[in-house]
Amino acid sequence: MPIDATLPYDETNIFARILRGELPSKTVYEDDYALAFHDINPQAPLHILVIPKGPYVSWDDFSERADDAEIAGFIRAVGLVARELGLVAPGYRLLANVGLDSHQEIPHLHVHIFAGKKLGPMLVR
Ligand code: AMP
């Protein structure tokens, strides 16, 4: 079910529980600002999710409320993960769904990293 990105942060969401260590994840990177782990249902040969450590519903919420250090830390973490996985030369795709029309399912900001094959054009032409 897609979520309404205008709702307040829900501390019981799956990614909040992963951050608290209540649920497992296949972690590939962690620092003060971000956690990166494998998507449980990969849509590409490599499909990583990067989430901020703070309680932000979506890109909208994060870009409005997060402080500069959180934003810099998170953005740098996304780039670092892709670089350390060797994805810059072959290329990769980033995606962040926001709210109902995008079909965002988990109400904690996550950036998808897709890689490992030719991903094709983003939108049907
Ligand atoms: P979105 O539709 O942008 O909200 O994407 C949510 C993503 O979270 C989907 O790709 C799911 O496969 C993924 N997902 C859901 N639960 C878990 C989990 N426990 N661990 C890792 N990925 C998950």
XYZ file of C-alpha atoms and ligand atoms in Angstrom:
148
model
C 0.000 0.000 0.000
C 1.430 3.397 -0.874
C 1.809 5.857 1.987
C 0.732 9.460 2.325
C 3.981 11.435 2.640
C 2.222 14.306 4.422
C 1.536 12.178 7.516
C 3.752 12.489 10.627
C 6.686 10.094 11.052
C 5.650 6.614 12.216
C 8.249 5.166 14.617
C 6.967 1.627 13.947
C 7.884 1.574 10.223
C 10.141 -1.250 9.024
C 13.197 0.929 8.423
C 12.914 2.549 11.866
C 12.907 -0.978 13.282
C 15.987 -1.889 11.222
C 17.742 1.249 12.540
C 16.890 0.227 16.128
C 18.257 -3.278 15.486
C 14.827 -4.887 15.960
C 14.854 -6.320 12.421
C 17.843 -7.681 10.480
C 19.322 -6.171 7.339
C 22.117 -7.107 4.960
C 24.132 -3.987 5.734
C 26.738 -2.747 3.261
C 27.602 0.596 4.903
C 26.881 2.575 8.063
C 28.013 5.900 9.488
C 26.577 8.608 11.775
C 24.107 9.775 9.140
C 23.167 6.810 6.971
C 22.626 3.079 6.758
C 22.823 1.173 3.460
C 21.546 -2.384 3.006
C 20.347 -4.786 0.327
C 16.722 -4.527 -0.739
C 14.825 -7.650 0.339
C 13.150 -7.932 -3.086
C 15.788 -6.778 -5.577
C 14.625 -5.183 -8.829
C 18.119 -5.277 -10.408
C 21.208 -7.516 -9.983
C 22.335 -5.012 -7.352
C 19.632 -3.144 -5.430
C 20.708 -1.209 -2.341
C 18.646 1.091 -0.131
C 20.295 4.030 1.640
C 18.378 5.591 4.518
C 19.121 8.525 6.805
C 19.438 7.766 10.521
C 17.015 10.529 11.467
C 13.201 10.211 11.456
C 12.196 11.536 8.033
C 9.151 10.312 6.118
C 10.386 11.142 2.639
C 12.689 13.274 0.514
C 10.194 16.092 1.024
C 10.317 15.864 4.828
C 14.112 15.432 4.844
C 14.843 18.358 2.547
C 12.609 20.592 4.675
C 13.532 19.567 8.244
C 16.986 17.937 8.265
C 19.921 20.116 9.239
C 22.813 20.801 6.888
C 25.077 18.179 8.476
C 22.406 15.476 8.100
C 21.788 16.408 4.475
C 25.480 16.522 3.599
C 26.148 13.288 5.503
C 23.323 11.436 3.791
C 24.077 12.662 0.260
C 27.764 11.863 0.697
C 26.895 8.393 1.998
C 24.810 7.612 -1.113
C 27.732 8.616 -3.331
C 30.268 6.755 -1.202
C 28.284 3.504 -1.236
C 27.991 3.584 -5.022
C 31.683 4.424 -5.398
C 32.826 1.722 -2.990
C 30.694 -0.846 -4.805
C 32.461 0.103 -8.047
C 29.338 1.442 -9.708
C 30.561 4.736 -11.145
C 32.240 3.338 -14.271
C 29.434 0.958 -15.286
C 26.801 3.415 -14.075
C 23.834 3.183 -11.753
C 20.415 4.681 -11.093
C 19.115 6.498 -8.006
C 15.438 6.707 -7.183
C 13.441 8.037 -4.249
C 9.681 7.645 -4.187
C 7.636 10.303 -2.408
C 4.057 9.602 -1.440
C 0.966 8.200 -3.050
C 1.437 8.638 -6.802
C 5.014 7.323 -6.624
C 3.847 4.245 -4.674
C 6.219 4.876 -1.754
C 5.620 1.922 0.573
C 7.853 2.524 3.586
C 7.395 5.885 5.351
C 11.097 6.467 6.066
C 13.177 8.188 3.367
C 15.119 5.694 1.263
C 17.152 6.172 -1.868
C 17.254 3.114 -4.122
C 20.531 2.324 -5.903
C 19.963 0.069 -8.932
C 22.934 -1.391 -10.805
C 24.479 -4.486 -12.311
C 22.900 -4.432 -15.775
C 21.936 -2.002 -18.495
C 18.923 -0.374 -16.889
C 17.491 1.131 -20.063
C 15.708 4.451 -20.412
C 14.093 5.727 -17.218
C 10.687 6.322 -18.782
C 8.920 4.633 -21.701
C 9.464 6.755 -24.792
P 9.376 2.080 -1.954
O 8.309 1.489 -2.832
O 10.191 3.132 -2.661
O 8.821 2.543 -0.623
O 10.409 0.909 -1.680
C 10.367 0.094 -0.536
C 11.423 -0.973 -0.736
O 11.703 -1.547 0.519
C 10.991 -2.102 -1.672
O 11.919 -2.195 -2.744
C 11.034 -3.334 -0.770
O 11.462 -4.502 -1.426
C 12.003 -2.903 0.322
N 11.872 -3.577 1.608
C 10.741 -3.792 2.323
N 11.024 -4.394 3.493
C 12.365 -4.543 3.528
C 13.281 -5.098 4.465
N 12.856 -5.622 5.636
N 14.596 -5.106 4.166
C 15.030 -4.597 2.999
N 14.221 -4.047 2.069
C 12.919 -4.029 2.331
